[in-house]
Amino acid sequence: MSDHDTLEMECASDTDEPDVKLAIIDEEVVCPEEFLPTYQTIKEGTKLAKVHKVEFNGKQDSLFFNDGVRRIDFILVYEDEDKKEFEKRHTSQRRKTRREYFEASLMNMKLELEATPSVIDDKTIFVKVHMPWDVLCTYAEVLHIKLPIQPNDLSSHPSPWRFFSCITKHFYPDESLIRKEADFFTAPFEKNRLEHFYFKDKEIFFTPSMRSRMAYYILSRAPYEIRQNIKKFGITKLLDSGVYKAAYPLHDCRFNVKSSEEGCPNERYLLYNEWAHPKSFYKMQPLDLIRKYYGEKIGIYFAWLGFYTKMLALAAVVGLGCFVYGYKTQETSTWSKEVCDDDIGGRIVMCPQCDLCKFWMLNSTCDTSKELVLFDNFGTLVFAVFMSVWVTLFMEFWKRYQAELEYEWDTVEFLEQEEQPRPEYEAKCIYKRKNPITGVNENVPYTSCGRCVRLSIGMGTVIFWILLTVASIVAITVYRLVVFIIFSTNLRNSNLTNLETLREYVTPQMATSVTASLISFVVIMILNVLYERVAIWITNFELPRTKTEYENSLTLKMFLFQFVNYYSSCFYIAFAKGKAVGYPGKPVYLLEKYRNEECDPGGCLIELTTQLSIIMGGKAILNNIQEVLIPWLKNLIARCLNRATSEKVTPRWEQDYQLQPISQQGLFYEYLEMVIQFGFVTLFVASFPLAPALALVNNLFEIRVDAWKITTQFRRIMPEKAQDIGAWQPILQGIAILAVVTNAMIIAFTSDMIPRLVYYWSFSVYPYEDHKNHTMAGYINSSLSVFNTSDFQKESLIYITSEQLNLTTCRYRDFRFPPGHPRQYEYSIHYWHVMAAKMAFIIVVEHIVYFTKFVLSYVIPDVPYAVKEQMKREKYLTQVILHETNLKLVTRRLKPMEDIIPAEAEFTAEEMEDDL
C-alpha cells in the first residue's frame, strides 16, 4: 500500500512554519481540533489503550454491551490480522497499527469500546461503540440537534376527513401498534440550558438515530495515523483501505420477530408489518416512525414519493377517461374509416417512402390508423391542458406539505452553516479565507482561481458526455434510415406463411420503430453505467463543502446527462422526424446519402407512443430487478454459505453484518428513477395518456419495494438530517415549465389535431369542398398531395413492378400544389393556414396555461397558516428560555445592592426597577 493514498484524509499538527511550506507538501492537510471538541492528541511514545475483548453473552437481541447498561451506538467490523493466512506481513501490520491507533483515539475522545469475536468466523471481530452522556451533550450542541422544550399547546385543526374516520382508519397503520408521536416545541440543544429541555430520562433523551449520527460524526474525523507533522483521519478511508470491513448502526430487532429484550421499541418489526409487508400495500405510510428510525432524509423521500403517488391517482383517472374516449370513437372516426374504406383508402396509391421502395396502398395502414385514434383524439387536447394545471397543483401542494413536515421534523431553520463540512473537504483545507458572513478567517481547500478551474473542468467534462449522447442519437437515426430501406424492400415481399396474421401489423415503420427503440434503450443503459462513474469523479474533484452541496452538484450533473440520454430520442421522434423530408421528386438527404425518414400517413404520434412505452416499461423492469432481486440473491447466497453454522445463536450486530451494505449514493438513484418517470408523465403525456396510470401502478409497487428492501435486505441506513428534497425540487419545477411547451408542440406538430380542425372549420365547406355543413368527410383526400410519377428519378424505380410502372400519379402526405399548376409542388394556401393555426394554438395555450399556473401559485401559499402560527409560537418560547437563562446568569454575577448604591443616595422603587 502506498504512503500517499489518493483518498487519504490527513492533518498537519500545530507548527510555526510558514503557510507556504504547508501548501507545497504533497499531502492533504487539516486540523481535527477545529471539528472535534473532545479531541486530544496522543503524544508520541504513549502506550495506546487497548479495546477490552469479551465473549458473546448469548443474548441474541441485545443492543447493549455485555454489562447490559451501555447502549451500542455504532458497530465496527474487522478481520484479525494475526489469524489471516494469505496476506503480506507488511500490509497486515500496517492495517493493525492504524486500527489500534484509531481505536485509541476514539477512547481518548471519551468514547467507550468493547470487542467481541464472531460466533461464526473467529477471524472476524466486532467493535461496539458507546457514547457516554457528556459526549452526547457535547456533540448534540455541535450538530445543533433540536430537542423538546415543552409540549405543543396550540390546538390542532380538525381533519376534514374526520367524519369518515370509521372508513379511513382501515387505510392507516394500526394505532395500537404505532402510536402517534407527542408534539413538542423544540430548540437547539445547549448543555448550559439543560434544565429548560423536556427531560425525563437521559437514556431515552437522545433517540438511537441521534446517537448514531453523533457517533458517525466522530468516527469520520478521528485520526488513525501520525507521521511527523501529518495526521490521517476518518473511518471512510479505513473502510476503503480494508482496515475495517464495515461500519454501521444497529437495527433494533429482527424484521419478522419481536425482540426479547425488555424495553426494546421493536420499531423495525413494526415498520415491516405495517409498512413494508405486501399485505399492507393499501395502508398509508407511518412517516413519523420512518423518520424516527431512519432519519429525516429517508422520511422526506418516502413522504415525497407517497404524495406524488396520490397526485398521480387523479391524473391516471383523467388519462384513462381520455383513453376510453379514444376507444369509443375508434370505430366512428371519419378519417380512420376513410383510410380503411376500400373505395377511398383502397384506391389511393401512395408514393414510395424511400429510394428503393415500392408504391403502396393507403388502406394497408388501416390498423395503424385505428390504433392512432386511441391516442390522437380531441380528448388528448383536454388532457394535455389538464396535465399542465395538474403539475402546477402538484408542486404547490407539495410545498405546503413539505412545510408541514419541516416544522414537525424540526428542520425549518436547518441552515447551511449548521451542516458540518465533509471530511474529504476538511482534509484539504490548506488556505485561509475570510468568511463574508461571519468575518472570521476560515480554512478552505482552494483559492478562488482554483475553484474556477475545478468547476470549468467539471462543466467541460459534462458537456463532452452530453455531446457523446447526442452522437449516439445521431447514430441511431442513421440506423433508422438504413434499416427502414431494408425493411421496406424485404419485409413486404417476405413470405410470412406461418405468421400471416402478423403481416398487416409488421409494417416497415413499425419494425423500424420497435428495433430502434430497443437499441436506444440498450445504449441508454450502457451510457448510464459509464457516465455514473464520470459524474462521481467530477464531483469529487470539485470538492463541495457539505454533503448537501455534494449531492446537489452530483444530482445536477446526473440529471442533465439523463435528460439527454432518456429524452433525446423522444424529442427526435416528436419534433424532427418527418418534418424536413421534401417531396417524392426532391427528397432531403442526410449526409448526402440517406433519405430522411417520413412519418406514417397517420403521423409520428404512434411511434412516439411506442418509444415511451418501451423505455418506461423496460426501465421499470430493469430497476426492479436491480433493487430487489440482486440484494435478495446476495443475502440468500450468504445464508446458504453460513448454513452449517446457522444453528448457532448469533448476536444482533452479526445478523446485521450479514445484510447488504447501503450504497454511498444513498437515495440518489431512487430520486433519479422517479424524476425521470415524472418527465415521461409530464413532458410527453399528450402522446400517451396512459402514462400516469402506468406510473401510478409502478409507484404503488415502488413504495413497498423500497420499504421492503431497506427494512429487510440492507443494514440500517445512517440517519441524516434533510430539510427538503434538495436539488430535485428546482429540477421538478423546470420540468413542469417545460412540459407546457412540449405538450403544446406535440399537439401542434406531432399530432394531426390542428390539420383536422383547420379542415373541419375552413376547408370542408365552400369554396374548397362541396359539403353544405362542416364535416370531417374528405379529410384524407385533402391532406394528401398529388405527384406525377414521370417526375421520379429513374434510379429510384428499380424495384417497381411492371404493373406499377403504368401508374401516372401517386399521393404523399403534405399540402402542395398538384403537377401542372403554375406553382407545382410548392406549398399551397392550405399549408399556410395549418401553420398559422399551429403557431396560434401554441401561443394561446401557453399563455392560458402559464397564466393559470401563475394564479394558482399565487393563491396557494407555500406555508399553511396553522404552521406559521406554530413556528411563531416556538420561536417566542425559545426567546423566553434564552431570556430567562441570561437573566439568571446576570443575577448570579450581580453584587449585593448595598455595595452598588451609596447609602446617602435615595431612589424611588420605580427608578430602581427602571435601572434594573
Short mmCIF file of N, CA and C in Angstrom, two decimals, residues 247-354:
data_model
loop_
_atom_site.label_atom_id
_atom_site.label_comp_id
_atom_site.label_asym_id
_atom_site.label_seq_id
_atom_site.Cartn_x
_atom_site.Cartn_y
_atom_site.Cartn_z
N ALA A 247 -18.92 -0.56 8.81
CA ALA A 247 -19.24 0.35 9.92
C ALA A 247 -20.71 0.73 9.74
N TYR A 248 -21.53 0.50 10.75
CA TYR A 248 -22.96 0.71 10.59
C TYR A 248 -23.64 0.82 11.95
N PRO A 249 -24.78 1.51 12.03
CA PRO A 249 -25.62 1.48 13.23
C PRO A 249 -26.46 0.21 13.23
N LEU A 250 -26.98 -0.15 14.39
CA LEU A 250 -27.70 -1.41 14.53
C LEU A 250 -29.19 -1.24 14.27
N HIS A 251 -29.79 -2.26 13.62
CA HIS A 251 -31.24 -2.41 13.67
C HIS A 251 -31.62 -2.77 15.11
N ASP A 252 -32.82 -2.40 15.52
CA ASP A 252 -33.18 -2.65 16.93
C ASP A 252 -33.72 -4.06 17.16
N CYS A 253 -34.05 -4.80 16.09
CA CYS A 253 -34.53 -6.17 16.24
C CYS A 253 -34.55 -6.84 14.88
N ARG A 254 -34.96 -8.11 14.83
CA ARG A 254 -35.18 -8.76 13.55
C ARG A 254 -36.47 -8.22 12.93
N PHE A 255 -36.54 -8.23 11.59
CA PHE A 255 -37.70 -7.60 10.96
C PHE A 255 -38.98 -8.41 11.12
N ASN A 256 -38.85 -9.74 11.31
CA ASN A 256 -40.05 -10.57 11.39
C ASN A 256 -40.27 -11.21 12.75
N VAL A 257 -39.42 -10.89 13.72
CA VAL A 257 -39.55 -11.45 15.07
C VAL A 257 -39.35 -10.33 16.08
N LYS A 258 -40.22 -10.27 17.06
CA LYS A 258 -40.08 -9.25 18.10
C LYS A 258 -38.86 -9.54 18.96
N SER A 259 -38.25 -8.47 19.45
CA SER A 259 -37.08 -8.60 20.31
C SER A 259 -37.49 -9.11 21.68
N SER A 260 -36.64 -9.97 22.25
CA SER A 260 -36.89 -10.48 23.61
C SER A 260 -36.34 -9.56 24.68
N GLU A 261 -35.64 -8.48 24.26
CA GLU A 261 -35.07 -7.54 25.21
C GLU A 261 -36.17 -6.69 25.83
N GLU A 262 -36.09 -6.49 27.12
CA GLU A 262 -37.08 -5.66 27.81
C GLU A 262 -36.91 -4.19 27.43
N GLY A 263 -38.01 -3.53 27.09
CA GLY A 263 -37.98 -2.11 26.74
C GLY A 263 -37.59 -1.82 25.31
N CYS A 264 -37.33 -2.85 24.48
CA CYS A 264 -36.97 -2.61 23.08
C CYS A 264 -38.21 -2.13 22.32
N PRO A 265 -38.12 -1.02 21.59
CA PRO A 265 -39.30 -0.49 20.90
C PRO A 265 -39.75 -1.33 19.71
N ASN A 266 -38.89 -2.23 19.21
CA ASN A 266 -39.24 -3.08 18.06
C ASN A 266 -39.74 -2.27 16.87
N GLU A 267 -39.09 -1.15 16.60
CA GLU A 267 -39.55 -0.27 15.53
C GLU A 267 -39.35 -0.91 14.15
N ARG A 268 -38.29 -1.66 13.97
CA ARG A 268 -38.08 -2.34 12.69
C ARG A 268 -39.18 -3.36 12.44
N TYR A 269 -39.56 -4.10 13.47
CA TYR A 269 -40.64 -5.09 13.35
C TYR A 269 -41.96 -4.41 12.99
N LEU A 270 -42.23 -3.26 13.63
CA LEU A 270 -43.46 -2.52 13.33
C LEU A 270 -43.44 -1.99 11.90
N LEU A 271 -42.30 -1.47 11.47
CA LEU A 271 -42.20 -0.94 10.10
C LEU A 271 -42.42 -2.05 9.08
N TYR A 272 -41.90 -3.23 9.36
CA TYR A 272 -42.09 -4.32 8.40
C TYR A 272 -43.56 -4.72 8.30
N ASN A 273 -44.21 -4.89 9.43
CA ASN A 273 -45.58 -5.38 9.42
C ASN A 273 -46.59 -4.35 8.95
N GLU A 274 -46.38 -3.07 9.28
CA GLU A 274 -47.36 -2.05 8.97
C GLU A 274 -47.00 -1.21 7.75
N TRP A 275 -45.83 -1.49 7.16
CA TRP A 275 -45.38 -0.64 6.05
C TRP A 275 -44.76 -1.45 4.92
N ALA A 276 -43.78 -2.28 5.22
CA ALA A 276 -43.02 -2.96 4.18
C ALA A 276 -43.62 -4.28 3.75
N HIS A 277 -44.48 -4.86 4.55
CA HIS A 277 -45.07 -6.16 4.21
C HIS A 277 -46.06 -6.00 3.05
N PRO A 278 -46.07 -6.94 2.10
CA PRO A 278 -47.01 -6.82 0.96
C PRO A 278 -48.47 -6.71 1.37
N LYS A 279 -48.84 -7.29 2.51
CA LYS A 279 -50.24 -7.24 2.94
C LYS A 279 -50.67 -5.82 3.32
N SER A 280 -49.71 -4.92 3.53
CA SER A 280 -50.03 -3.54 3.95
C SER A 280 -49.93 -2.57 2.78
N PHE A 281 -50.05 -3.07 1.55
CA PHE A 281 -49.86 -2.21 0.38
C PHE A 281 -50.90 -1.09 0.31
N TYR A 282 -52.06 -1.28 0.90
CA TYR A 282 -53.13 -0.29 0.82
C TYR A 282 -53.08 0.74 1.94
N LYS A 283 -52.16 0.58 2.88
CA LYS A 283 -52.12 1.46 4.04
C LYS A 283 -51.24 2.68 3.78
N MET A 284 -51.59 3.78 4.47
CA MET A 284 -50.75 4.96 4.42
C MET A 284 -49.42 4.69 5.12
N GLN A 285 -48.43 5.47 4.79
CA GLN A 285 -47.10 5.25 5.35
C GLN A 285 -46.97 5.87 6.75
N PRO A 286 -46.37 5.17 7.70
CA PRO A 286 -46.12 5.75 9.03
C PRO A 286 -44.89 6.66 8.99
N LEU A 287 -45.06 7.87 8.43
CA LEU A 287 -43.91 8.73 8.15
C LEU A 287 -43.15 9.13 9.41
N ASP A 288 -43.86 9.38 10.51
CA ASP A 288 -43.17 9.78 11.74
C ASP A 288 -42.24 8.67 12.24
N LEU A 289 -42.70 7.43 12.15
CA LEU A 289 -41.86 6.32 12.59
C LEU A 289 -40.71 6.09 11.63
N ILE A 290 -40.95 6.28 10.33
CA ILE A 290 -39.87 6.15 9.34
C ILE A 290 -38.80 7.19 9.62
N ARG A 291 -39.23 8.41 9.87
CA ARG A 291 -38.27 9.49 10.17
C ARG A 291 -37.53 9.22 11.47
N LYS A 292 -38.23 8.72 12.46
CA LYS A 292 -37.60 8.46 13.75
C LYS A 292 -36.55 7.35 13.64
N TYR A 293 -36.84 6.33 12.83
CA TYR A 293 -35.96 5.17 12.74
C TYR A 293 -34.81 5.39 11.75
N TYR A 294 -35.13 6.01 10.59
CA TYR A 294 -34.12 6.14 9.54
C TYR A 294 -33.59 7.56 9.38
N GLY A 295 -34.20 8.54 10.02
CA GLY A 295 -33.75 9.91 9.87
C GLY A 295 -34.61 10.70 8.90
N GLU A 296 -34.43 12.03 8.92
CA GLU A 296 -35.26 12.92 8.12
C GLU A 296 -35.06 12.72 6.62
N LYS A 297 -33.86 12.36 6.21
CA LYS A 297 -33.59 12.25 4.78
C LYS A 297 -34.40 11.12 4.14
N ILE A 298 -34.44 9.98 4.80
CA ILE A 298 -35.25 8.87 4.30
C ILE A 298 -36.73 9.22 4.42
N GLY A 299 -37.10 9.85 5.53
CA GLY A 299 -38.50 10.21 5.73
C GLY A 299 -39.03 11.14 4.66
N ILE A 300 -38.23 12.15 4.28
CA ILE A 300 -38.70 13.12 3.28
C ILE A 300 -38.81 12.46 1.91
N TYR A 301 -37.96 11.47 1.62
CA TYR A 301 -38.07 10.77 0.34
C TYR A 301 -39.39 10.00 0.24
N PHE A 302 -39.71 9.23 1.28
CA PHE A 302 -40.94 8.45 1.24
C PHE A 302 -42.17 9.35 1.33
N ALA A 303 -42.05 10.49 2.02
CA ALA A 303 -43.16 11.44 2.04
C ALA A 303 -43.41 11.99 0.64
N TRP A 304 -42.34 12.35 -0.07
CA TRP A 304 -42.49 12.87 -1.44
C TRP A 304 -43.03 11.80 -2.38
N LEU A 305 -42.50 10.58 -2.27
CA LEU A 305 -42.95 9.51 -3.16
C LEU A 305 -44.42 9.19 -2.91
N GLY A 306 -44.85 9.17 -1.64
CA GLY A 306 -46.25 8.92 -1.33
C GLY A 306 -47.15 10.03 -1.84
N PHE A 307 -46.71 11.28 -1.68
CA PHE A 307 -47.51 12.41 -2.16
C PHE A 307 -47.60 12.40 -3.69
N TYR A 308 -46.52 12.12 -4.35
CA TYR A 308 -46.51 12.04 -5.82
C TYR A 308 -47.46 10.95 -6.30
N THR A 309 -47.47 9.81 -5.61
CA THR A 309 -48.34 8.71 -6.00
C THR A 309 -49.80 9.07 -5.81
N LYS A 310 -50.12 9.76 -4.72
CA LYS A 310 -51.51 10.19 -4.51
C LYS A 310 -51.97 11.14 -5.61
N MET A 311 -51.11 12.09 -5.96
CA MET A 311 -51.48 13.03 -7.02
C MET A 311 -51.60 12.33 -8.37
N LEU A 312 -50.81 11.26 -8.58
CA LEU A 312 -50.90 10.53 -9.83
C LEU A 312 -52.26 9.86 -9.99
N ALA A 313 -52.92 9.54 -8.88
CA ALA A 313 -54.22 8.88 -8.96
C ALA A 313 -55.21 9.73 -9.74
N LEU A 314 -55.23 11.03 -9.47
CA LEU A 314 -56.13 11.94 -10.19
C LEU A 314 -55.78 12.00 -11.67
N ALA A 315 -54.49 12.15 -11.98
CA ALA A 315 -54.07 12.20 -13.37
C ALA A 315 -54.37 10.89 -14.09
N ALA A 316 -54.22 9.76 -13.39
CA ALA A 316 -54.48 8.46 -14.00
C ALA A 316 -55.95 8.30 -14.36
N VAL A 317 -56.84 8.79 -13.50
CA VAL A 317 -58.29 8.69 -13.78
C VAL A 317 -58.64 9.49 -15.03
N VAL A 318 -58.14 10.72 -15.12
CA VAL A 318 -58.43 11.55 -16.29
C VAL A 318 -57.79 10.94 -17.54
N GLY A 319 -56.56 10.43 -17.44
CA GLY A 319 -55.90 9.80 -18.58
C GLY A 319 -56.65 8.57 -19.07
N LEU A 320 -57.14 7.75 -18.12
CA LEU A 320 -57.93 6.59 -18.51
C LEU A 320 -59.22 7.01 -19.20
N GLY A 321 -59.83 8.09 -18.70
CA GLY A 321 -61.04 8.61 -19.34
C GLY A 321 -60.77 9.04 -20.77
N CYS A 322 -59.62 9.67 -20.99
CA CYS A 322 -59.22 10.09 -22.35
C CYS A 322 -59.01 8.87 -23.24
N PHE A 323 -58.37 7.83 -22.68
CA PHE A 323 -58.12 6.61 -23.46
C PHE A 323 -59.44 5.91 -23.81
N VAL A 324 -60.37 5.85 -22.84
CA VAL A 324 -61.68 5.22 -23.10
C VAL A 324 -62.44 5.99 -24.17
N TYR A 325 -62.33 7.33 -24.12
CA TYR A 325 -62.98 8.14 -25.15
C TYR A 325 -62.41 7.81 -26.53
N GLY A 326 -61.09 7.66 -26.61
CA GLY A 326 -60.48 7.28 -27.88
C GLY A 326 -60.91 5.90 -28.33
N TYR A 327 -61.06 4.98 -27.37
CA TYR A 327 -61.50 3.62 -27.72
C TYR A 327 -62.93 3.63 -28.25
N LYS A 328 -63.79 4.45 -27.64
CA LYS A 328 -65.19 4.52 -28.07
C LYS A 328 -65.31 5.13 -29.46
N THR A 329 -64.43 6.06 -29.79
CA THR A 329 -64.51 6.73 -31.09
C THR A 329 -63.67 6.05 -32.15
N GLN A 330 -63.05 4.90 -31.78
CA GLN A 330 -62.15 4.22 -32.71
C GLN A 330 -62.87 3.77 -33.98
N GLU A 331 -64.08 3.25 -33.82
CA GLU A 331 -64.82 2.74 -34.97
C GLU A 331 -65.64 3.81 -35.68
N THR A 332 -65.84 4.95 -35.01
CA THR A 332 -66.68 6.01 -35.60
C THR A 332 -65.86 7.16 -36.17
N SER A 333 -64.55 7.10 -36.05
CA SER A 333 -63.70 8.16 -36.57
C SER A 333 -63.80 8.23 -38.09
N THR A 334 -64.18 9.40 -38.60
CA THR A 334 -64.39 9.55 -40.04
C THR A 334 -63.10 9.34 -40.83
N TRP A 335 -62.00 10.00 -40.38
CA TRP A 335 -60.76 9.89 -41.14
C TRP A 335 -60.16 8.50 -41.06
N SER A 336 -60.39 7.77 -39.96
CA SER A 336 -59.92 6.39 -39.86
C SER A 336 -60.73 5.49 -40.79
N LYS A 337 -62.02 5.76 -40.86
CA LYS A 337 -62.87 4.99 -41.78
C LYS A 337 -62.43 5.18 -43.23
N GLU A 338 -62.10 6.42 -43.57
CA GLU A 338 -61.69 6.69 -44.94
C GLU A 338 -60.40 5.95 -45.31
N VAL A 339 -59.48 5.84 -44.34
CA VAL A 339 -58.24 5.09 -44.61
C VAL A 339 -58.55 3.62 -44.87
N CYS A 340 -59.48 3.07 -44.10
CA CYS A 340 -59.78 1.64 -44.21
C CYS A 340 -60.79 1.33 -45.32
N ASP A 341 -61.51 2.33 -45.82
CA ASP A 341 -62.53 2.11 -46.84
C ASP A 341 -61.87 1.68 -48.16
N ASP A 342 -62.38 0.56 -48.72
CA ASP A 342 -61.81 0.07 -49.98
C ASP A 342 -62.01 1.04 -51.14
N ASP A 343 -63.10 1.83 -51.07
CA ASP A 343 -63.38 2.78 -52.15
C ASP A 343 -62.58 4.08 -52.00
N ILE A 344 -61.97 4.29 -50.82
CA ILE A 344 -61.18 5.51 -50.62
C ILE A 344 -59.72 5.13 -50.40
N GLY A 345 -59.42 4.59 -49.22
CA GLY A 345 -58.04 4.17 -48.96
C GLY A 345 -57.58 3.06 -49.85
N GLY A 346 -58.53 2.22 -50.30
CA GLY A 346 -58.15 1.10 -51.17
C GLY A 346 -57.84 1.53 -52.59
N ARG A 347 -58.15 2.76 -52.95
CA ARG A 347 -57.87 3.24 -54.31
C ARG A 347 -56.77 4.31 -54.35
N ILE A 348 -56.31 4.72 -53.19
CA ILE A 348 -55.27 5.73 -53.13
C ILE A 348 -53.90 5.04 -53.13
N VAL A 349 -53.12 5.32 -54.16
CA VAL A 349 -51.77 4.75 -54.28
C VAL A 349 -50.78 5.76 -53.70
N MET A 350 -50.00 5.33 -52.72
CA MET A 350 -49.05 6.20 -52.04
C MET A 350 -47.68 6.09 -52.70
N CYS A 351 -46.97 7.19 -52.75
CA CYS A 351 -45.63 7.22 -53.33
C CYS A 351 -44.64 6.44 -52.45
N PRO A 352 -43.57 5.89 -53.02
CA PRO A 352 -42.55 5.20 -52.21
C PRO A 352 -41.95 6.14 -51.16
N GLN A 353 -41.65 5.58 -49.98
CA GLN A 353 -41.11 6.39 -48.88
C GLN A 353 -39.59 6.28 -48.78
N CYS A 354 -38.98 5.60 -49.72
CA CYS A 354 -37.52 5.58 -49.78
C CYS A 354 -37.13 5.36 -51.24
#
